[in-house]
């Protein structure tokens, strides 16, 4: 607010008495931070003051309010300080974000989580690939709490971790469950930890084929399928398996089973015949798994972290580098409030072959 014409002000408010210096004198000597005029020319001029009758709204405005109205903003009074601080703030924020994205800020241990059914692993694969390109990441802690999942997804996740393990040491911490595909993923670890009551093992392959023919018959519904090859329609939900189809699928399952055994033998540096004897589909507690050679040591995530920190020469109290959250807000709400998995509700996970307990 500026008052450049006292006469116009008096005409607008007849009862207003203006006891301020001329506008030119005021603008030539702006107010200081404490509301006083600076020394020098016009130093004796008082700050603007207004007085009017009780009915005038201006009579209720405090003196300090008038002073603030005529003060220039900080960025104009101290432009060098303002823009300098802004540039430092933006530069520091950008440097922090780059260090977090590249792992250049300090030597860190990164965390990879494998939780729930192993189905959609795109997020984990992206994170693992990113960790491989971070020179500041010296080791990787894999937390597994999964009953397994799709055969191909479990194997792909294991292979990605195994490749990463060639450059950076990996420690695996088994949670409540690390069975079947969860066990396969754990085989990528240089050292594997489990709690005494962890459920693991379940080495084998399962194939589920729902049968709905009886229900459709009751509803008076049906479907006919034409094929160009005898096994093209094998495993249909509308027809039970024939003896040839059972033998056919048993051969496929056996091949996947042998691949699982090979991974266990390789990951645990175990004789293959010994690994094959463990591949009966049975589950084991963490304590039994230590005796059988599937797990190295009993302990939780903190024990695995301490071991890995010692190997990597990274302080154990340094926070783990965690991946960004990629869940949609509604998926996160379902998991947090109701314990529901959106993938299961929407039917997005229905593989034919499962490394699953």
Protein backbone atom coordinates (compact mmCIF):
# COMPACT_ATOMS: atom_id res chain seq x y z
CA UNK A 1 0.00 0.00 0.00
CA UNK A 2 1.42 3.40 -0.92
CA UNK A 3 0.00 6.87 -0.19
CA UNK A 4 1.12 9.23 -2.91
CA UNK A 5 -1.69 11.81 -2.81
CA UNK A 6 -2.61 13.14 0.67
CA UNK A 7 -5.38 15.31 -0.80
CA UNK A 8 -7.08 12.29 -2.40
CA UNK A 9 -6.81 10.41 0.89
CA UNK A 10 -8.49 13.29 2.74
CA UNK A 11 -11.31 13.37 0.16
CA UNK A 12 -11.86 9.60 0.49
CA UNK A 13 -11.85 9.79 4.31
CA UNK A 14 -12.71 13.31 5.55
CA UNK A 15 -12.18 12.45 9.22
CA UNK A 16 -8.72 10.96 8.56
CA UNK A 17 -5.75 13.04 9.71
CA UNK A 18 -2.48 12.07 8.02
CA UNK A 19 0.55 12.82 10.20
CA UNK A 20 3.06 11.14 7.92
CA UNK A 21 5.93 12.68 5.98
CA UNK A 22 5.54 13.45 2.31
CA UNK A 23 5.27 10.35 0.17
CA UNK A 24 8.49 11.19 -1.68
CA UNK A 25 10.40 11.44 1.56
CA UNK A 26 8.97 8.11 2.74
CA UNK A 27 9.75 6.16 -0.41
CA UNK A 28 13.21 7.64 -0.48
CA UNK A 29 13.88 6.37 3.02
CA UNK A 30 12.27 2.91 3.38
CA UNK A 31 11.63 1.53 6.82
CA UNK A 32 14.17 -0.76 8.50
CA UNK A 33 13.40 -4.22 9.92
CA UNK A 34 12.32 -2.72 13.28
CA UNK A 35 10.04 -0.15 11.71
CA UNK A 36 12.37 2.83 12.25
CA UNK A 37 13.68 5.10 9.54
CA UNK A 38 17.41 4.74 8.81
CA UNK A 39 19.91 7.41 9.78
CA UNK A 40 20.86 10.10 7.30
CA UNK A 41 18.61 12.23 5.19
CA UNK A 42 15.10 12.19 6.57
CA UNK A 43 16.23 10.34 9.72
CA UNK A 44 14.12 12.65 11.88
CA UNK A 45 10.95 11.84 9.95
CA UNK A 46 8.58 9.72 11.99
CA UNK A 47 6.99 6.49 10.78
CA UNK A 48 3.57 6.99 9.20
CA UNK A 49 0.78 7.26 11.73
CA UNK A 50 -2.92 7.59 11.18
CA UNK A 51 -5.67 8.83 13.43
CA UNK A 52 -9.34 9.19 12.80
CA UNK A 53 -12.65 9.07 14.60
CA UNK A 54 -13.81 5.93 16.36
CA UNK A 55 -16.22 5.21 13.53
CA UNK A 56 -13.37 5.02 11.00
CA UNK A 57 -12.23 1.42 10.32
CA UNK A 58 -8.63 2.59 10.08
CA UNK A 59 -8.64 3.48 13.77
CA UNK A 60 -8.62 -0.24 14.61
CA UNK A 61 -5.51 -1.02 12.55
CA UNK A 62 -2.40 -1.38 14.79
CA UNK A 63 0.61 0.80 14.09
CA UNK A 64 2.80 -2.24 13.32
CA UNK A 65 0.40 -3.32 10.60
CA UNK A 66 0.95 -0.04 8.77
CA UNK A 67 4.72 -0.54 9.01
CA UNK A 68 4.52 -4.03 7.47
CA UNK A 69 2.40 -2.76 4.61
CA UNK A 70 5.22 -0.51 3.43
CA UNK A 71 8.03 -3.06 3.90
CA UNK A 72 9.51 -4.69 0.80
CA UNK A 73 9.60 -8.53 0.74
CA UNK A 74 12.77 -10.28 1.89
CA UNK A 75 13.72 -11.44 -1.61
CA UNK A 76 13.85 -7.79 -2.76
CA UNK A 77 15.60 -6.41 0.31
CA UNK A 78 18.26 -9.18 0.29
CA UNK A 79 18.22 -10.75 -3.21
CA UNK A 80 21.71 -12.26 -2.95
CA UNK A 81 20.92 -14.06 0.30
CA UNK A 82 17.49 -15.21 -0.88
CA UNK A 83 18.55 -16.64 -4.25
CA UNK A 84 21.75 -18.06 -2.81
CA UNK A 85 19.88 -20.03 -0.16
CA UNK A 86 17.33 -21.21 -2.73
CA UNK A 87 20.06 -22.48 -5.06
CA UNK A 88 21.80 -24.27 -2.17
CA UNK A 89 18.53 -25.90 -1.13
CA UNK A 90 17.68 -27.10 -4.62
CA UNK A 91 21.24 -28.28 -5.25
CA UNK A 92 21.34 -30.20 -1.97
CA UNK A 93 18.01 -31.86 -2.70
CA UNK A 94 19.15 -32.88 -6.18
CA UNK A 95 22.44 -34.27 -4.83
CA UNK A 96 20.60 -36.29 -2.19
CA UNK A 97 18.21 -37.77 -4.76
CA UNK A 98 21.11 -38.69 -7.07
CA UNK A 99 23.02 -40.33 -4.22
CA UNK A 100 19.97 -42.37 -3.25
CA UNK A 101 19.37 -43.45 -6.84
CA UNK A 102 22.98 -44.41 -7.58
CA UNK A 103 24.22 -45.54 -4.18
CA UNK A 104 27.13 -43.08 -4.35
CA UNK A 105 26.39 -41.34 -1.07
CA UNK A 106 27.99 -43.98 1.18
CA UNK A 107 28.61 -47.69 1.24
CA UNK A 108 25.33 -49.42 1.97
CA UNK A 109 23.67 -52.80 2.26
CA UNK A 110 20.48 -53.10 0.22
CA UNK A 111 17.31 -54.99 1.08
CA UNK A 112 15.34 -57.19 -1.31
CA UNK A 113 11.96 -58.39 -0.07
CA UNK A 114 10.29 -61.56 -1.34
CA UNK A 115 6.90 -61.77 0.36
CA UNK A 116 3.67 -63.56 -0.45
CA UNK A 117 3.07 -65.70 -3.54
CA UNK A 118 5.83 -65.38 -6.12
CA UNK A 119 3.83 -64.38 -9.18
CA UNK A 120 4.42 -60.86 -10.47
CA UNK A 121 8.13 -60.23 -9.93
CA UNK A 122 8.66 -57.22 -12.21
CA UNK A 123 9.29 -54.85 -9.30
CA UNK A 124 11.87 -57.16 -7.68
CA UNK A 125 13.65 -57.73 -10.98
CA UNK A 126 13.92 -53.99 -11.62
CA UNK A 127 15.27 -53.41 -8.12
CA UNK A 128 17.81 -56.25 -8.41
CA UNK A 129 19.00 -54.93 -11.77
CA UNK A 130 19.34 -51.45 -10.28
CA UNK A 131 21.37 -52.77 -7.33
CA UNK A 132 23.79 -54.40 -9.74
CA UNK A 133 24.59 -50.97 -11.19
CA UNK A 134 25.06 -49.23 -7.82
CA UNK A 135 28.76 -49.12 -6.86
CA UNK A 136 27.88 -47.92 -3.37
CA UNK A 137 25.91 -51.10 -2.60
CA UNK A 138 28.37 -53.58 -1.14
CA UNK A 139 26.00 -56.38 -0.18
CA UNK A 140 22.38 -57.49 -0.43
CA UNK A 141 20.11 -58.82 2.31
CA UNK A 142 17.22 -60.90 0.95
CA UNK A 143 14.23 -61.28 3.26
CA UNK A 144 12.08 -64.23 2.19
CA UNK A 145 8.61 -64.80 3.62
CA UNK A 146 6.83 -66.75 0.90
CA UNK A 147 5.21 -70.15 0.38
CA UNK A 148 6.44 -70.15 -3.23
CA UNK A 149 4.52 -69.51 -6.41
CA UNK A 150 4.82 -69.89 -10.14
CA UNK A 151 7.57 -72.22 -11.30
CA UNK A 152 8.96 -69.88 -13.94
CA UNK A 153 8.66 -66.78 -11.71
CA UNK A 154 10.49 -68.48 -8.82
CA UNK A 155 13.25 -69.68 -11.11
CA UNK A 156 13.65 -66.29 -12.79
CA UNK A 157 13.91 -64.52 -9.44
CA UNK A 158 16.49 -67.05 -8.24
CA UNK A 159 18.59 -66.61 -11.38
CA UNK A 160 18.51 -62.81 -11.07
CA UNK A 161 19.73 -63.02 -7.47
CA UNK A 162 22.35 -65.61 -8.39
CA UNK A 163 23.76 -63.25 -11.05
CA UNK A 164 23.81 -60.41 -8.55
CA UNK A 165 25.54 -62.68 -6.04
CA UNK A 166 28.56 -63.03 -8.34
CA UNK A 167 29.41 -59.35 -7.74
CA UNK A 168 27.95 -58.66 -4.29
CA UNK A 169 27.62 -61.04 -1.31
CA UNK A 170 24.04 -62.05 -0.50
CA UNK A 171 22.67 -63.11 2.86
CA UNK A 172 19.19 -64.64 3.08
CA UNK A 173 16.89 -64.28 6.06
CA UNK A 174 13.92 -66.66 6.09
CA UNK A 175 10.82 -65.36 7.81
CA UNK A 176 7.79 -67.42 8.86
CA UNK A 177 7.70 -69.36 5.58
CA UNK A 178 10.30 -69.95 2.88
CA UNK A 179 8.98 -73.09 1.26
CA UNK A 180 9.13 -74.49 -2.26
CA UNK A 181 9.70 -71.46 -4.55
CA UNK A 182 10.64 -69.45 -1.46
CA UNK A 183 13.35 -72.03 -0.74
CA UNK A 184 14.50 -71.89 -4.38
CA UNK A 185 14.97 -68.12 -4.16
CA UNK A 186 16.91 -68.57 -0.91
CA UNK A 187 19.44 -70.81 -2.64
CA UNK A 188 21.02 -67.69 -4.18
CA UNK A 189 22.37 -66.67 -0.77
CA UNK A 190 25.99 -67.06 0.27
CA UNK A 191 24.71 -67.69 3.78
CA UNK A 192 21.14 -68.59 4.74
CA UNK A 193 19.55 -67.80 8.11
CA UNK A 194 16.23 -69.12 9.44
CA UNK A 195 14.28 -69.02 12.66
CA UNK A 196 13.92 -72.28 14.53
CA UNK A 197 10.21 -72.46 13.65
CA UNK A 198 10.50 -71.26 10.04
CA UNK A 199 8.60 -73.50 7.61
CA UNK A 200 10.85 -74.38 4.69
CA UNK A 201 11.56 -77.32 2.38
CA UNK A 202 8.65 -78.54 0.25
CA UNK A 203 10.98 -79.28 -2.66
CA UNK A 204 8.82 -80.33 -5.58
CA UNK A 205 6.38 -79.22 -8.26
CA UNK A 206 2.60 -79.11 -8.21
CA UNK A 207 0.06 -78.73 -10.98
CA UNK A 208 -3.58 -77.87 -10.30
CA UNK A 209 -6.32 -78.57 -12.86
CA UNK A 210 -9.79 -77.54 -11.63
CA UNK A 211 -12.71 -79.66 -12.85
CA UNK A 212 -16.05 -77.95 -13.51
CA UNK A 213 -17.72 -80.49 -15.82
CA UNK A 214 -20.11 -81.71 -13.14
CA UNK A 215 -21.24 -78.18 -12.30
CA UNK A 216 -21.83 -77.31 -15.97
CA UNK A 217 -23.85 -80.50 -16.47
CA UNK A 218 -26.16 -79.50 -13.63
CA UNK A 219 -26.56 -76.06 -15.17
CA UNK A 220 -27.20 -77.48 -18.61
CA UNK A 221 -24.08 -75.85 -20.05
CA UNK A 222 -21.22 -77.28 -22.05
CA UNK A 223 -18.46 -76.54 -24.52
CA UNK A 224 -16.91 -78.37 -27.44
CA UNK A 225 -13.28 -77.85 -28.43
CA UNK A 226 -11.64 -78.71 -31.73
CA UNK A 227 -7.87 -79.19 -31.89
CA UNK A 228 -5.26 -80.08 -34.50
CA UNK A 229 -3.06 -82.10 -32.14
CA UNK A 230 -3.90 -84.76 -29.56
CA UNK A 231 -2.36 -82.94 -26.57
CA UNK A 232 -3.45 -79.41 -27.49
CA UNK A 233 -6.46 -79.57 -25.16
CA UNK A 234 -4.74 -81.60 -22.42
CA UNK A 235 -5.52 -80.26 -18.97
CA UNK A 236 -8.92 -78.84 -19.86
CA UNK A 237 -11.20 -78.03 -16.94
CA UNK A 238 -14.07 -79.64 -18.83
CA UNK A 239 -12.61 -83.12 -19.22
CA UNK A 240 -10.74 -85.40 -16.79
CA UNK A 241 -7.21 -86.39 -17.75
CA UNK A 242 -6.73 -89.54 -19.76
CA UNK A 243 -3.94 -91.98 -18.92
CA UNK A 244 -1.79 -90.61 -21.75
CA UNK A 245 -2.34 -87.05 -20.61
CA UNK A 246 -1.38 -87.93 -17.04
CA UNK A 247 1.84 -89.52 -18.26
CA UNK A 248 2.50 -86.49 -20.44
CA UNK A 249 2.12 -84.01 -17.59
CA UNK A 250 4.10 -86.23 -15.22
CA UNK A 251 7.01 -85.96 -17.64
CA UNK A 252 6.78 -82.16 -17.63
CA UNK A 253 6.60 -82.07 -13.83
CA UNK A 254 9.56 -84.43 -13.52
CA UNK A 255 11.71 -82.17 -15.68
CA UNK A 256 10.84 -79.14 -13.51
CA UNK A 257 11.47 -81.21 -10.40
CA UNK A 258 14.96 -82.14 -11.59
CA UNK A 259 15.72 -78.47 -12.25
CA UNK A 260 14.68 -77.68 -8.68
CA UNK A 261 16.97 -80.39 -7.32
CA UNK A 262 19.87 -79.03 -9.38
CA UNK A 263 19.34 -75.54 -7.93
CA UNK A 264 19.30 -76.86 -4.35
CA UNK A 265 22.45 -78.92 -4.92
CA UNK A 266 24.27 -76.00 -6.52
CA UNK A 267 23.16 -73.39 -4.02
CA UNK A 268 23.96 -75.49 -0.97
CA UNK A 269 27.14 -77.02 -2.42
CA UNK A 270 25.54 -80.38 -1.78
CA UNK A 271 25.90 -83.72 -3.47
CA UNK A 272 23.05 -84.04 -5.96
CA UNK A 273 21.99 -87.44 -4.68
CA UNK A 274 21.65 -85.96 -1.19
CA UNK A 275 19.58 -83.07 -2.54
CA UNK A 276 17.36 -85.54 -4.42
CA UNK A 277 16.67 -87.44 -1.18
CA UNK A 278 15.40 -84.20 0.37
CA UNK A 279 13.08 -83.53 -2.59
CA UNK A 280 10.08 -85.45 -1.33
CA UNK A 281 7.76 -82.45 -0.95
CA UNK A 282 8.08 -82.58 2.85
CA UNK A 283 8.36 -79.39 4.85
CA UNK A 284 11.03 -78.85 7.51
CA UNK A 285 11.38 -76.51 10.44
CA UNK A 286 14.28 -74.12 10.46
CA UNK A 287 16.05 -76.25 13.05
CA UNK A 288 15.63 -79.37 10.92
CA UNK A 289 16.80 -77.45 7.84
CA UNK A 290 20.08 -76.61 9.59
CA UNK A 291 20.68 -80.29 10.31
CA UNK A 292 19.83 -81.20 6.70
CA UNK A 293 22.13 -78.55 5.24
CA UNK A 294 19.43 -76.39 3.67
CA UNK A 295 20.12 -73.56 6.14
CA UNK A 296 23.46 -72.41 7.54
CA UNK A 297 22.50 -70.83 10.83
CA UNK A 298 19.58 -70.11 13.13
CA UNK A 299 18.82 -66.41 13.46
CA UNK A 300 16.54 -63.63 12.33
CA UNK A 301 16.98 -60.71 9.99
CA UNK A 302 19.23 -58.84 12.41
CA UNK A 303 21.63 -61.78 12.64
CA UNK A 304 21.79 -62.01 8.84
CA UNK A 305 22.36 -58.25 8.63
CA UNK A 306 25.22 -58.34 11.14
CA UNK A 307 26.92 -61.19 9.30
CA UNK A 308 26.63 -59.42 5.96
CA UNK A 309 27.82 -56.10 7.41
CA UNK A 310 30.91 -57.83 8.77
CA UNK A 311 31.64 -59.45 5.40
CA UNK A 312 31.12 -56.19 3.48
CA UNK A 313 32.94 -54.01 6.05
CA UNK A 314 29.89 -51.76 6.32
CA UNK A 315 28.69 -50.48 9.72
CA UNK A 316 25.79 -52.64 10.89
CA UNK A 317 23.95 -49.61 12.27
CA UNK A 318 23.80 -47.94 8.87
CA UNK A 319 20.21 -48.04 7.51
CA UNK A 320 19.41 -50.54 4.79
CA UNK A 321 18.81 -49.24 1.28
CA UNK A 322 15.20 -50.16 0.52
CA UNK A 323 13.30 -50.14 -2.77
CA UNK A 324 10.65 -47.54 -3.52
CA UNK A 325 7.06 -48.60 -2.98
CA UNK A 326 5.24 -49.38 -6.23
CA UNK A 327 1.87 -50.58 -4.93
CA UNK A 328 -1.18 -48.66 -6.02
CA UNK A 329 -2.91 -46.85 -3.16
CA UNK A 330 -5.95 -49.13 -3.31
CA UNK A 331 -3.81 -52.28 -3.32
CA UNK A 332 -1.88 -51.03 -0.31
CA UNK A 333 -5.16 -50.24 1.49
CA UNK A 334 -6.49 -53.75 0.89
CA UNK A 335 -3.31 -55.29 2.30
CA UNK A 336 -3.11 -52.92 5.27
CA UNK A 337 -6.72 -52.91 6.43
CA UNK A 338 -8.11 -56.25 5.31
CA UNK A 339 -5.04 -58.45 4.61
CA UNK A 340 -6.25 -59.05 1.04
CA UNK A 341 -4.08 -59.52 -2.02
CA UNK A 342 -5.39 -57.63 -5.05
CA UNK A 343 -3.73 -60.08 -7.45
CA UNK A 344 -5.61 -62.98 -5.87
CA UNK A 345 -8.91 -61.10 -5.87
CA UNK A 346 -8.60 -60.16 -9.53
CA UNK A 347 -7.46 -63.60 -10.62
CA UNK A 348 -4.15 -62.32 -11.93
CA UNK A 349 -2.22 -65.27 -10.53
CA UNK A 350 -3.16 -68.67 -11.90
CA UNK A 351 -0.05 -70.45 -13.21
CA UNK A 352 -0.40 -74.03 -14.34
CA UNK A 353 2.79 -75.22 -12.64
CA UNK A 354 3.70 -74.25 -9.11
CA UNK A 355 6.74 -74.40 -6.85
CA UNK A 356 4.36 -73.82 -3.97
CA UNK A 357 3.66 -75.21 -0.52
